[in-house]
PDB file of C-alpha atoms and ligand atoms in Angstrom:
ATOM      1  CA  UNK X   1     129.183 124.787  78.139  1.00 71.00           C
ATOM      2  CA  UNK X   2     129.807 124.454  81.861  1.00 79.00           C
ATOM      3  CA  UNK X   3     129.998 120.906  83.200  1.00 86.00           C
ATOM      4  CA  UNK X   4     128.807 120.195  86.709  1.00 95.00           C
ATOM      5  CA  UNK X   5     131.863 118.967  88.717  1.00 97.00           C
ATOM      6  CA  UNK X   6     130.315 119.440  92.165  1.00 98.00           C
ATOM      7  CA  UNK X   7     130.339 115.616  92.640  1.00 98.00           C
ATOM      8  CA  UNK X   8     134.186 115.844  92.916  1.00 98.00           C
ATOM      9  CA  UNK X   9     133.621 117.138  96.446  1.00 98.00           C
ATOM     10  CA  UNK X  10     132.659 113.577  97.469  1.00 98.00           C
ATOM     11  CA  UNK X  11     136.214 112.496  96.584  1.00 98.00           C
ATOM     12  CA  UNK X  12     137.879 114.889  99.022  1.00 98.00           C
ATOM     13  CA  UNK X  13     138.516 113.783 102.576  1.00 98.00           C
ATOM     14  CA  UNK X  14     138.640 116.321 105.383  1.00 98.00           C
ATOM     15  CA  UNK X  15     141.081 115.462 108.170  1.00 98.00           C
ATOM     16  CA  UNK X  16     140.616 117.544 111.263  1.00 97.00           C
ATOM     17  CA  UNK X  17     143.578 118.830 113.254  1.00 97.00           C
ATOM     18  CA  UNK X  18     146.143 117.932 110.588  1.00 96.00           C
ATOM     19  CA  UNK X  19     148.992 118.863 110.398  1.00 94.00           C
ATOM     20  CA  UNK X  20     148.255 120.686 113.605  1.00 93.00           C
ATOM     21  CA  UNK X  21     145.316 121.567 115.823  1.00 95.00           C
ATOM     22  CA  UNK X  22     142.675 123.746 114.261  1.00 94.00           C
ATOM     23  CA  UNK X  23     143.468 122.893 110.629  1.00 93.00           C
ATOM     24  CA  UNK X  24     140.828 121.082 108.555  1.00 96.00           C
ATOM     25  CA  UNK X  25     143.103 119.443 105.998  1.00 97.00           C
ATOM     26  CA  UNK X  26     141.622 118.733 102.558  1.00 98.00           C
ATOM     27  CA  UNK X  27     143.062 115.356 101.511  1.00 98.00           C
ATOM     28  CA  UNK X  28     142.975 114.901  97.746  1.00 98.00           C
ATOM     29  CA  UNK X  29     144.321 111.311  97.717  1.00 98.00           C
ATOM     30  CA  UNK X  30     140.811 109.715  97.391  1.00 98.00           C
ATOM     31  CA  UNK X  31     140.294 111.910  94.277  1.00 98.00           C
ATOM     32  CA  UNK X  32     143.644 110.995  92.792  1.00 98.00           C
ATOM     33  CA  UNK X  33     142.796 107.277  93.295  1.00 98.00           C
ATOM     34  CA  UNK X  34     139.488 107.555  91.495  1.00 98.00           C
ATOM     35  CA  UNK X  35     140.083 107.416  87.704  1.00 98.00           C
ATOM     36  CA  UNK X  36     136.878 109.285  86.721  1.00 98.00           C
ATOM     37  CA  UNK X  37     137.453 112.033  89.293  1.00 98.00           C
ATOM     38  CA  UNK X  38     141.125 112.457  88.465  1.00 98.00           C
ATOM     39  CA  UNK X  39     140.444 112.502  84.729  1.00 98.00           C
ATOM     40  CA  UNK X  40     137.698 115.088  85.247  1.00 98.00           C
ATOM     41  CA  UNK X  41     139.933 117.395  87.218  1.00 98.00           C
ATOM     42  CA  UNK X  42     142.733 117.194  84.664  1.00 98.00           C
ATOM     43  CA  UNK X  43     140.455 117.540  81.587  1.00 98.00           C
ATOM     44  CA  UNK X  44     138.578 120.448  83.157  1.00 98.00           C
ATOM     45  CA  UNK X  45     141.724 122.340  84.102  1.00 98.00           C
ATOM     46  CA  UNK X  46     143.430 121.685  80.723  1.00 98.00           C
ATOM     47  CA  UNK X  47     140.255 122.469  78.773  1.00 98.00           C
ATOM     48  CA  UNK X  48     139.884 125.858  80.440  1.00 98.00           C
ATOM     49  CA  UNK X  49     143.226 127.035  79.033  1.00 98.00           C
ATOM     50  CA  UNK X  50     143.444 125.198  75.697  1.00 98.00           C
ATOM     51  CA  UNK X  51     143.055 128.449  73.709  1.00 98.00           C
ATOM     52  CA  UNK X  52     145.105 130.622  76.101  1.00 98.00           C
ATOM     53  CA  UNK X  53     148.532 130.114  74.362  1.00 98.00           C
ATOM     54  CA  UNK X  54     150.130 128.762  77.548  1.00 98.00           C
ATOM     55  CA  UNK X  55     153.866 128.135  77.284  1.00 98.00           C
ATOM     56  CA  UNK X  56     154.438 126.475  80.636  1.00 98.00           C
ATOM     57  CA  UNK X  57     152.368 124.977  83.419  1.00 99.00           C
ATOM     58  CA  UNK X  58     153.680 125.724  86.909  1.00 99.00           C
ATOM     59  CA  UNK X  59     152.931 123.311  89.791  1.00 99.00           C
ATOM     60  CA  UNK X  60     153.319 124.334  93.417  1.00 98.00           C
ATOM     61  CA  UNK X  61     154.919 121.869  95.848  1.00 98.00           C
ATOM     62  CA  UNK X  62     153.811 119.292  96.518  1.00 98.00           C
ATOM     63  CA  UNK X  63     150.248 118.374  95.623  1.00 98.00           C
ATOM     64  CA  UNK X  64     150.212 120.974  92.914  1.00 98.00           C
ATOM     65  CA  UNK X  65     152.750 118.785  91.038  1.00 98.00           C
ATOM     66  CA  UNK X  66     150.232 115.943  90.811  1.00 98.00           C
ATOM     67  CA  UNK X  67     147.705 118.081  88.982  1.00 99.00           C
ATOM     68  CA  UNK X  68     150.050 120.400  87.049  1.00 99.00           C
ATOM     69  CA  UNK X  69     151.974 117.473  85.432  1.00 99.00           C
ATOM     70  CA  UNK X  70     149.043 115.842  83.634  1.00 99.00           C
ATOM     71  CA  UNK X  71     147.621 119.318  82.700  1.00 99.00           C
ATOM     72  CA  UNK X  72     150.943 120.259  81.111  1.00 99.00           C
ATOM     73  CA  UNK X  73     150.933 116.954  79.260  1.00 98.00           C
ATOM     74  CA  UNK X  74     147.402 117.575  77.966  1.00 98.00           C
ATOM     75  CA  UNK X  75     148.260 121.096  76.868  1.00 98.00           C
ATOM     76  CA  UNK X  76     151.460 119.836  75.177  1.00 98.00           C
ATOM     77  CA  UNK X  77     153.659 122.281  77.098  1.00 98.00           C
ATOM     78  CA  UNK X  78     156.475 122.027  79.673  1.00 98.00           C
ATOM     79  CA  UNK X  79     156.104 121.612  83.404  1.00 98.00           C
ATOM     80  CA  UNK X  80     157.806 123.902  85.955  1.00 99.00           C
ATOM     81  CA  UNK X  81     158.025 122.958  89.638  1.00 98.00           C
ATOM     82  CA  UNK X  82     157.914 125.751  92.264  1.00 98.00           C
ATOM     83  CA  UNK X  83     159.396 124.447  95.509  1.00 98.00           C
ATOM     84  CA  UNK X  84     160.077 125.281  99.080  1.00 97.00           C
ATOM     85  CA  UNK X  85     163.649 126.484  99.795  1.00 98.00           C
ATOM     86  CA  UNK X  86     166.508 124.001  99.605  1.00 98.00           C
ATOM     87  CA  UNK X  87     164.790 121.478  97.278  1.00 98.00           C
ATOM     88  CA  UNK X  88     165.838 122.614  93.809  1.00 98.00           C
ATOM     89  CA  UNK X  89     169.416 121.665  92.864  1.00 98.00           C
ATOM     90  CA  UNK X  90     170.408 124.457  90.519  1.00 98.00           C
ATOM     91  CA  UNK X  91     170.393 128.288  90.484  1.00 98.00           C
ATOM     92  CA  UNK X  92     167.143 129.625  91.941  1.00 98.00           C
ATOM     93  CA  UNK X  93     165.045 132.754  92.106  1.00 98.00           C
ATOM     94  CA  UNK X  94     163.128 133.216  95.340  1.00 98.00           C
ATOM     95  CA  UNK X  95     160.113 135.054  96.679  1.00 98.00           C
ATOM     96  CA  UNK X  96     159.447 135.330 100.383  1.00 97.00           C
ATOM     97  CA  UNK X  97     155.983 135.733 101.877  1.00 97.00           C
ATOM     98  CA  UNK X  98     154.414 136.278 105.224  1.00 93.00           C
ATOM     99  CA  UNK X  99     152.549 133.508 107.070  1.00 88.00           C
ATOM    100  CA  UNK X 100     150.232 133.903 110.052  1.00 78.00           C
ATOM    101  CA  UNK X 101     153.255 133.061 112.207  1.00 82.00           C
ATOM    102  CA  UNK X 102     156.560 133.816 110.523  1.00 89.00           C
ATOM    103  CA  UNK X 103     157.763 133.681 106.921  1.00 95.00           C
ATOM    104  CA  UNK X 104     158.172 131.218 104.131  1.00 96.00           C
ATOM    105  CA  UNK X 105     159.440 131.347 100.569  1.00 98.00           C
ATOM    106  CA  UNK X 106     159.067 129.704  97.172  1.00 98.00           C
ATOM    107  CA  UNK X 107     161.852 129.022  94.681  1.00 98.00           C
ATOM    108  CA  UNK X 108     162.106 128.210  90.999  1.00 98.00           C
ATOM    109  CA  UNK X 109     165.075 127.508  88.734  1.00 98.00           C
ATOM    110  CA  UNK X 110     166.212 130.702  87.026  1.00 98.00           C
ATOM    111  CA  UNK X 111     166.037 129.037  83.605  1.00 98.00           C
ATOM    112  CA  UNK X 112     162.547 127.558  84.131  1.00 98.00           C
ATOM    113  CA  UNK X 113     160.665 130.569  82.789  1.00 97.00           C
ATOM    114  CA  UNK X 114     161.783 133.600  80.870  1.00 94.00           C
ATOM    115  CA  UNK X 115     160.646 137.001  79.782  1.00 97.00           C
ATOM    116  CA  UNK X 116     157.439 136.821  77.707  1.00 96.00           C
ATOM    117  CA  UNK X 117     156.539 133.290  78.711  1.00 98.00           C
ATOM    118  CA  UNK X 118     152.839 132.758  79.304  1.00 98.00           C
ATOM    119  CA  UNK X 119     152.370 130.565  82.398  1.00 98.00           C
ATOM    120  CA  UNK X 120     149.443 128.804  84.032  1.00 99.00           C
ATOM    121  CA  UNK X 121     149.860 128.161  87.790  1.00 99.00           C
ATOM    122  CA  UNK X 122     148.182 125.116  89.411  1.00 99.00           C
ATOM    123  CA  UNK X 123     147.758 124.027  93.015  1.00 98.00           C
ATOM    124  CA  UNK X 124     145.357 121.746  94.894  1.00 98.00           C
ATOM    125  CA  UNK X 125     143.989 124.277  97.487  1.00 98.00           C
ATOM    126  CA  UNK X 126     143.793 128.032  97.563  1.00 98.00           C
ATOM    127  CA  UNK X 127     143.587 129.067 101.203  1.00 96.00           C
ATOM    128  CA  UNK X 128     144.888 132.538 102.221  1.00 95.00           C
ATOM    129  CA  UNK X 129     146.508 132.972  98.839  1.00 97.00           C
ATOM    130  CA  UNK X 130     149.976 133.620 100.303  1.00 97.00           C
ATOM    131  CA  UNK X 131     151.666 130.722  98.447  1.00 97.00           C
ATOM    132  CA  UNK X 132     149.900 131.432  95.138  1.00 98.00           C
ATOM    133  CA  UNK X 133     150.524 135.190  95.394  1.00 98.00           C
ATOM    134  CA  UNK X 134     154.262 134.654  96.057  1.00 98.00           C
ATOM    135  CA  UNK X 135     154.454 132.187  93.190  1.00 98.00           C
ATOM    136  CA  UNK X 136     152.830 134.649  90.800  1.00 98.00           C
ATOM    137  CA  UNK X 137     155.126 137.434  91.964  1.00 98.00           C
ATOM    138  CA  UNK X 138     158.132 135.208  91.549  1.00 98.00           C
ATOM    139  CA  UNK X 139     157.231 134.288  87.982  1.00 98.00           C
ATOM    140  CA  UNK X 140     156.254 137.844  87.056  1.00 98.00           C
ATOM    141  CA  UNK X 141     159.556 139.085  88.554  1.00 98.00           C
ATOM    142  CA  UNK X 142     161.243 136.843  85.979  1.00 98.00           C
ATOM    143  CA  UNK X 143     159.355 138.500  83.190  1.00 98.00           C
ATOM    144  CA  UNK X 144     156.654 135.880  82.703  1.00 98.00           C
ATOM    145  CA  UNK X 145     152.941 136.609  82.290  1.00 98.00           C
ATOM    146  CA  UNK X 146     150.558 134.715  84.556  1.00 98.00           C
ATOM    147  CA  UNK X 147     147.805 133.780  82.129  1.00 98.00           C
ATOM    148  CA  UNK X 148     145.799 132.291  84.956  1.00 98.00           C
ATOM    149  CA  UNK X 149     145.626 130.413  88.229  1.00 98.00           C
ATOM    150  CA  UNK X 150     143.692 127.190  88.600  1.00 98.00           C
ATOM    151  CA  UNK X 151     143.055 125.242  91.827  1.00 98.00           C
ATOM    152  CA  UNK X 152     140.943 122.227  92.655  1.00 98.00           C
ATOM    153  CA  UNK X 153     139.470 123.750  95.780  1.00 98.00           C
ATOM    154  CA  UNK X 154     139.160 127.362  96.895  1.00 98.00           C
ATOM    155  CA  UNK X 155     138.536 128.015 100.571  1.00 97.00           C
ATOM    156  CA  UNK X 156     136.554 131.160  99.874  1.00 97.00           C
ATOM    157  CA  UNK X 157     136.132 132.143 103.475  1.00 96.00           C
ATOM    158  CA  UNK X 158     139.917 132.735 103.721  1.00 96.00           C
ATOM    159  CA  UNK X 159     139.777 135.421 100.986  1.00 96.00           C
ATOM    160  CA  UNK X 160     142.784 134.186  98.939  1.00 97.00           C
ATOM    161  CA  UNK X 161     141.158 135.278  95.656  1.00 97.00           C
ATOM    162  CA  UNK X 162     141.191 138.948  96.749  1.00 97.00           C
ATOM    163  CA  UNK X 163     144.894 138.839  97.410  1.00 96.00           C
ATOM    164  CA  UNK X 164     145.519 137.734  93.809  1.00 97.00           C
ATOM    165  CA  UNK X 165     144.010 140.971  92.540  1.00 93.00           C
ATOM    166  CA  UNK X 166     143.365 141.208  88.799  1.00 93.00           C
ATOM    167  CA  UNK X 167     144.658 137.729  87.923  1.00 97.00           C
ATOM    168  CA  UNK X 168     142.328 135.208  86.344  1.00 98.00           C
ATOM    169  CA  UNK X 169     141.618 132.791  89.200  1.00 98.00           C
ATOM    170  CA  UNK X 170     139.572 129.629  88.586  1.00 98.00           C
ATOM    171  CA  UNK X 171     138.552 126.855  90.929  1.00 98.00           C
ATOM    172  CA  UNK X 172     136.666 123.625  90.332  1.00 98.00           C
ATOM    173  CA  UNK X 173     135.126 123.683  93.819  1.00 98.00           C
ATOM    174  CA  UNK X 174     134.556 126.522  96.265  1.00 98.00           C
ATOM    175  CA  UNK X 175     133.935 126.183  99.983  1.00 97.00           C
ATOM    176  CA  UNK X 176     132.178 129.419 100.881  1.00 93.00           C
TER     177      UNK X 176
HETATM  178  P1  LIG N   1     147.800 129.484 101.356  1.00 66.34           P
HETATM  179  O1  LIG N   1     149.154 130.012 101.071  1.00 66.34           O
HETATM  180  O2  LIG N   1     147.272 129.834 102.709  1.00 66.34           O
HETATM  181  O3  LIG N   1     146.809 129.842 100.252  1.00 66.34           O
HETATM  182  O4  LIG N   1     147.932 127.889 101.394  1.00 66.34           O
HETATM  183  C1  LIG N   1     148.003 127.193 100.194  1.00 66.34           C
HETATM  184  C2  LIG N   1     148.924 126.062 100.266  1.00 66.34           C
HETATM  185  O5  LIG N   1     148.794 125.318 101.500  1.00 66.34           O
HETATM  186  C3  LIG N   1     148.591 125.122  99.172  1.00 66.34           C
HETATM  187  O6  LIG N   1     149.808 124.637  98.611  1.00 66.34           O
HETATM  188  C4  LIG N   1     147.773 123.964  99.829  1.00 66.34           C
HETATM  189  O7  LIG N   1     148.210 122.731  99.378  1.00 66.34           O
HETATM  190  C5  LIG N   1     148.098 124.099 101.282  1.00 66.34           C
HETATM  191  N1  LIG N   1     146.874 124.192 102.112  1.00 66.34           N
HETATM  192  C6  LIG N   1     146.417 125.270 102.804  1.00 66.34           C
HETATM  193  N2  LIG N   1     145.333 125.015 103.472  1.00 66.34           N
HETATM  194  C7  LIG N   1     145.052 123.709 103.259  1.00 66.34           C
HETATM  195  C8  LIG N   1     144.012 122.823 103.706  1.00 66.34           C
HETATM  196  N3  LIG N   1     143.038 123.212 104.549  1.00 66.34           N
HETATM  197  N4  LIG N   1     144.030 121.563 103.238  1.00 66.34           N
HETATM  198  C9  LIG N   1     145.001 121.153 102.402  1.00 66.34           C
HETATM  199  N5  LIG N   1     146.042 121.925 101.970  1.00 66.34           N
HETATM  200  C10 LIG N   1     146.052 123.195 102.375  1.00 66.34           C
END
């Protein structure tokens, strides 16, 4: 049974020219503040993977943490933060990726996932797919299996899904 979650769109706020000119920023704070909307997002994400034998839920800095944490709790598995360089205090593995202008990287603690772990990766928005692709490559490089990727909002016109190739990519909302 597929539940209609299109009403969640009304709980997202678009902020133009943030954080810089030309960006239409999708602000999820109204959704987080609404108990029914927040509960629906968490239950829908967790419910999609309840039979997938997930060992860890990975959240991408920073808004991904806010969704990944309750999903991990619901699934009864551990939470792993993937962060921008310089934020994690212990030994890290890193994956660099190319941005429109320049480079960025994601890091994870080397003991956060291991060979054979089945991981679910969560973020708020899938845009170009650069961050998600680097996160998946980082985890797979450590021997984990990415069972799936789940985002609240997919900006379909940016083509992120195609960059994630054969991985199982789900989104609650799609902006075509
Ligand atoms: P990308 O690597 O281009 O797929 O960008 C994804 C990351 O940037 C995610 O962690 C999002 O939180 C953030 N992001 C990208 N575009 C937007 C947007 N229009 N509104 C809000 N967050 C965005």
